[in-house]
mmCIF file of C-alpha atoms and ligand atoms in Angstrom:
data_model
loop_
_atom_site.group_PDB
_atom_site.id
_atom_site.type_symbol
_atom_site.label_atom_id
_atom_site.label_comp_id
_atom_site.label_asym_id
_atom_site.label_seq_id
_atom_site.Cartn_x
_atom_site.Cartn_y
_atom_site.Cartn_z
ATOM 1 C CA MET A 1 139.115 201.334 157.996
ATOM 2 C CA THR A 2 139.166 204.506 160.051
ATOM 3 C CA GLY A 3 141.535 206.755 158.425
ATOM 4 C CA GLY A 4 144.364 205.238 160.524
ATOM 5 C CA ALA A 5 147.853 204.849 159.462
ATOM 6 C CA ALA A 6 148.064 201.269 161.113
ATOM 7 C CA PRO A 7 150.073 199.095 158.899
ATOM 8 C CA ALA A 8 148.255 196.047 157.435
ATOM 9 C CA TRP A 9 148.444 193.112 159.642
ATOM 10 C CA PRO A 10 150.185 190.306 157.456
ATOM 11 C CA LYS A 11 148.989 187.407 159.507
ATOM 12 C CA PRO A 12 145.542 185.644 160.107
ATOM 13 C CA LEU A 13 143.268 187.491 162.575
ATOM 14 C CA PRO A 14 140.894 186.086 165.114
ATOM 15 C CA GLN A 15 137.310 186.144 164.130
ATOM 16 C CA PRO A 16 135.301 187.275 167.180
ATOM 17 C CA THR A 17 131.826 185.722 167.631
ATOM 18 C CA PRO A 18 129.130 187.210 169.759
ATOM 19 C CA ILE A 19 130.235 184.779 172.395
ATOM 20 C CA SER A 20 133.994 185.779 172.334
ATOM 21 C CA GLN A 21 133.496 189.410 171.709
ATOM 22 C CA PRO A 22 133.888 190.364 175.232
ATOM 23 C CA PHE A 23 137.372 188.939 175.589
ATOM 24 C CA TRP A 24 138.515 190.897 172.454
ATOM 25 C CA ASP A 25 136.918 194.094 173.705
ATOM 26 C CA ALA A 26 138.653 193.721 177.051
ATOM 27 C CA ALA A 27 141.912 192.801 175.295
ATOM 28 C CA ARG A 28 141.736 195.939 173.298
ATOM 29 C CA GLU A 29 141.610 197.901 176.695
ATOM 30 C CA ARG A 30 144.576 195.991 178.054
ATOM 31 C CA ARG A 31 142.468 193.676 180.346
ATOM 32 C CA LEU A 32 142.289 189.885 180.407
ATOM 33 C CA SER A 33 138.949 188.994 180.930
ATOM 34 C CA ILE A 34 137.406 185.331 181.024
ATOM 35 C CA GLN A 35 134.146 183.777 181.795
ATOM 36 C CA ARG A 36 133.326 182.651 185.460
ATOM 37 C CA CYS A 37 130.348 180.374 186.125
ATOM 38 C CA ALA A 38 127.771 182.009 188.606
ATOM 39 C CA ALA A 39 126.820 178.672 189.866
ATOM 40 C CA CYS A 40 129.975 176.571 190.679
ATOM 41 C CA GLN A 41 132.312 179.732 190.621
ATOM 42 C CA ARG A 42 134.775 178.169 188.253
ATOM 43 C CA TYR A 43 136.730 180.217 185.643
ATOM 44 C CA LEU A 44 136.630 178.743 182.187
ATOM 45 C CA PHE A 45 138.369 179.492 178.794
ATOM 46 C CA TYR A 46 137.695 179.308 175.920
ATOM 47 C CA PRO A 47 134.436 181.587 175.706
ATOM 48 C CA ARG A 48 131.472 179.308 175.778
ATOM 49 C CA PRO A 49 127.546 179.635 176.220
ATOM 50 C CA LEU A 50 127.431 176.860 178.970
ATOM 51 C CA CYS A 51 129.796 176.013 181.905
ATOM 52 C CA PRO A 52 131.655 172.598 180.958
ATOM 53 C CA PHE A 53 131.837 171.896 184.794
ATOM 54 C CA CYS A 54 128.216 172.013 185.839
ATOM 55 C CA GLY A 55 125.955 173.120 182.655
ATOM 56 C CA ALA A 56 124.920 176.461 183.990
ATOM 57 C CA THR A 57 124.178 179.145 181.640
ATOM 58 C CA GLU A 58 125.059 182.221 183.667
ATOM 59 C CA LEU A 59 128.687 182.834 182.958
ATOM 60 C CA VAL A 60 129.883 186.340 184.022
ATOM 61 C CA TRP A 61 132.953 188.037 182.091
ATOM 62 C CA THR A 62 135.551 188.519 184.908
ATOM 63 C CA ASP A 63 139.024 190.444 184.773
ATOM 64 C CA VAL A 64 141.579 188.158 185.936
ATOM 65 C CA SER A 65 145.184 188.778 187.166
ATOM 66 C CA GLY A 66 146.938 188.059 183.649
ATOM 67 C CA ARG A 67 149.440 185.827 185.710
ATOM 68 C CA GLY A 68 150.010 182.232 185.013
ATOM 69 C CA THR A 69 152.757 179.678 184.426
ATOM 70 C CA VAL A 70 153.828 177.876 181.152
ATOM 71 C CA TYR A 71 152.013 174.395 181.184
ATOM 72 C CA SER A 72 153.613 173.167 177.819
ATOM 73 C CA TYR A 73 155.220 174.830 174.773
ATOM 74 C CA THR A 74 157.322 174.291 171.743
ATOM 75 C CA VAL A 75 159.630 176.281 169.775
ATOM 76 C CA ALA A 76 158.739 176.829 166.084
ATOM 77 C CA ARG A 77 162.143 176.917 164.255
ATOM 78 C CA ARG A 78 160.104 176.736 160.757
ATOM 79 C CA PRO A 79 157.055 178.771 160.281
ATOM 80 C CA THR A 80 153.694 177.425 160.911
ATOM 81 C CA ALA A 81 152.498 179.257 157.805
ATOM 82 C CA ARG A 82 154.098 181.824 155.429
ATOM 83 C CA PRO A 83 153.184 184.952 157.362
ATOM 84 C CA PHE A 84 154.811 183.822 160.419
ATOM 85 C CA GLU A 85 158.224 183.292 158.474
ATOM 86 C CA PRO A 86 159.847 186.413 159.839
ATOM 87 C CA ASP A 87 159.051 185.478 163.409
ATOM 88 C CA VAL A 88 161.115 182.225 163.528
ATOM 89 C CA PRO A 89 162.068 181.017 166.225
ATOM 90 C CA TYR A 90 158.914 181.635 168.178
ATOM 91 C CA VAL A 91 157.089 180.044 171.141
ATOM 92 C CA ILE A 92 153.720 178.404 171.058
ATOM 93 C CA ALA A 93 152.542 177.781 174.531
ATOM 94 C CA ILE A 94 149.877 176.590 176.548
ATOM 95 C CA VAL A 95 149.730 179.052 179.620
ATOM 96 C CA GLU A 96 147.912 177.873 182.966
ATOM 97 C CA LEU A 97 146.193 180.961 184.306
ATOM 98 C CA ALA A 98 146.418 181.574 187.959
ATOM 99 C CA GLU A 99 142.772 181.153 188.021
ATOM 100 C CA GLY A 100 143.018 177.674 186.454
ATOM 101 C CA PRO A 101 141.914 177.714 182.851
ATOM 102 C CA HIS A 102 144.613 177.083 180.023
ATOM 103 C CA MET A 103 145.091 179.314 177.091
ATOM 104 C CA THR A 104 147.108 178.751 173.784
ATOM 105 C CA THR A 105 149.174 181.660 173.322
ATOM 106 C CA ASN A 106 152.861 182.828 172.296
ATOM 107 C CA ILE A 107 155.627 183.718 174.780
ATOM 108 C CA ILE A 108 157.403 186.938 173.794
ATOM 109 C CA GLY A 109 159.900 189.192 175.267
ATOM 110 C CA CYS A 110 162.582 186.557 176.041
ATOM 111 C CA ASP A 111 165.115 184.133 174.355
ATOM 112 C CA PRO A 112 162.680 181.355 173.048
ATOM 113 C CA ASP A 113 165.325 178.883 174.387
ATOM 114 C CA SER A 114 164.971 180.419 177.882
ATOM 115 C CA VAL A 115 161.240 179.110 178.067
ATOM 116 C CA HIS A 116 160.523 176.449 180.216
ATOM 117 C CA ILE A 117 157.515 174.363 181.823
ATOM 118 C CA GLY A 118 156.496 176.239 185.159
ATOM 119 C CA MET A 119 157.914 179.620 184.024
ATOM 120 C CA ALA A 120 155.923 182.504 185.463
ATOM 121 C CA VAL A 121 154.364 184.750 182.737
ATOM 122 C CA GLU A 122 152.030 187.587 182.616
ATOM 123 C CA ALA A 123 149.846 188.777 179.807
ATOM 124 C CA ALA A 124 151.187 190.948 177.200
ATOM 125 C CA PHE A 125 148.915 192.719 174.604
ATOM 126 C CA GLU A 126 149.663 193.320 171.037
ATOM 127 C CA ASP A 127 147.625 195.528 168.755
ATOM 128 C CA ALA A 128 147.346 193.803 165.714
ATOM 129 C CA THR A 129 144.647 196.272 163.969
ATOM 130 C CA ASP A 130 142.716 199.070 165.428
ATOM 131 C CA GLU A 131 139.941 196.551 166.213
ATOM 132 C CA VAL A 132 141.938 193.418 167.278
ATOM 133 C CA THR A 133 144.433 193.285 170.136
ATOM 134 C CA LEU A 134 146.245 189.757 170.644
ATOM 135 C CA VAL A 135 146.665 188.173 173.883
ATOM 136 C CA LYS A 136 150.417 186.857 174.408
ATOM 137 C CA PHE A 137 152.509 186.290 177.416
ATOM 138 C CA ARG A 138 155.903 187.350 178.554
ATOM 139 C CA PRO A 139 158.295 186.355 181.495
ATOM 140 C CA ALA A 140 156.605 187.852 184.666
ATOM 141 C CA GLY A 141 158.183 191.114 185.825
HETATM 142 ZN ZN1 LIG B 201 129.526 175.939 186.676
#
């Protein structure tokens, strides 16, 4: 801890690995950054050491638009774990990024019952701790 007064985050936190660390570093700076294959030019997510399309190992971290659409979702009306109890109802979704990859996330900033497949969304960043910023999505402005 760095003497900050940030309240303790009561929920599970992501555990960055050497491969995923750039994603978390970018999120802390309010950027959505994902890997792009230097060989076949496709974007990918989640972070990996190899391109799942062509097997190349040269993957370049690239800032993307943060825009996408809801590919699928569910509304959790009972908490998936006790720390999430205060949040119900909340939306767990798969967002299809404009660049192609799918990202599992939450949709925030709207009535859960207004979420629908195909809904335009944009990245929203939520500071969990001084070190970890979560990437969620909200209706596109
Ligand atoms: Zn590739």
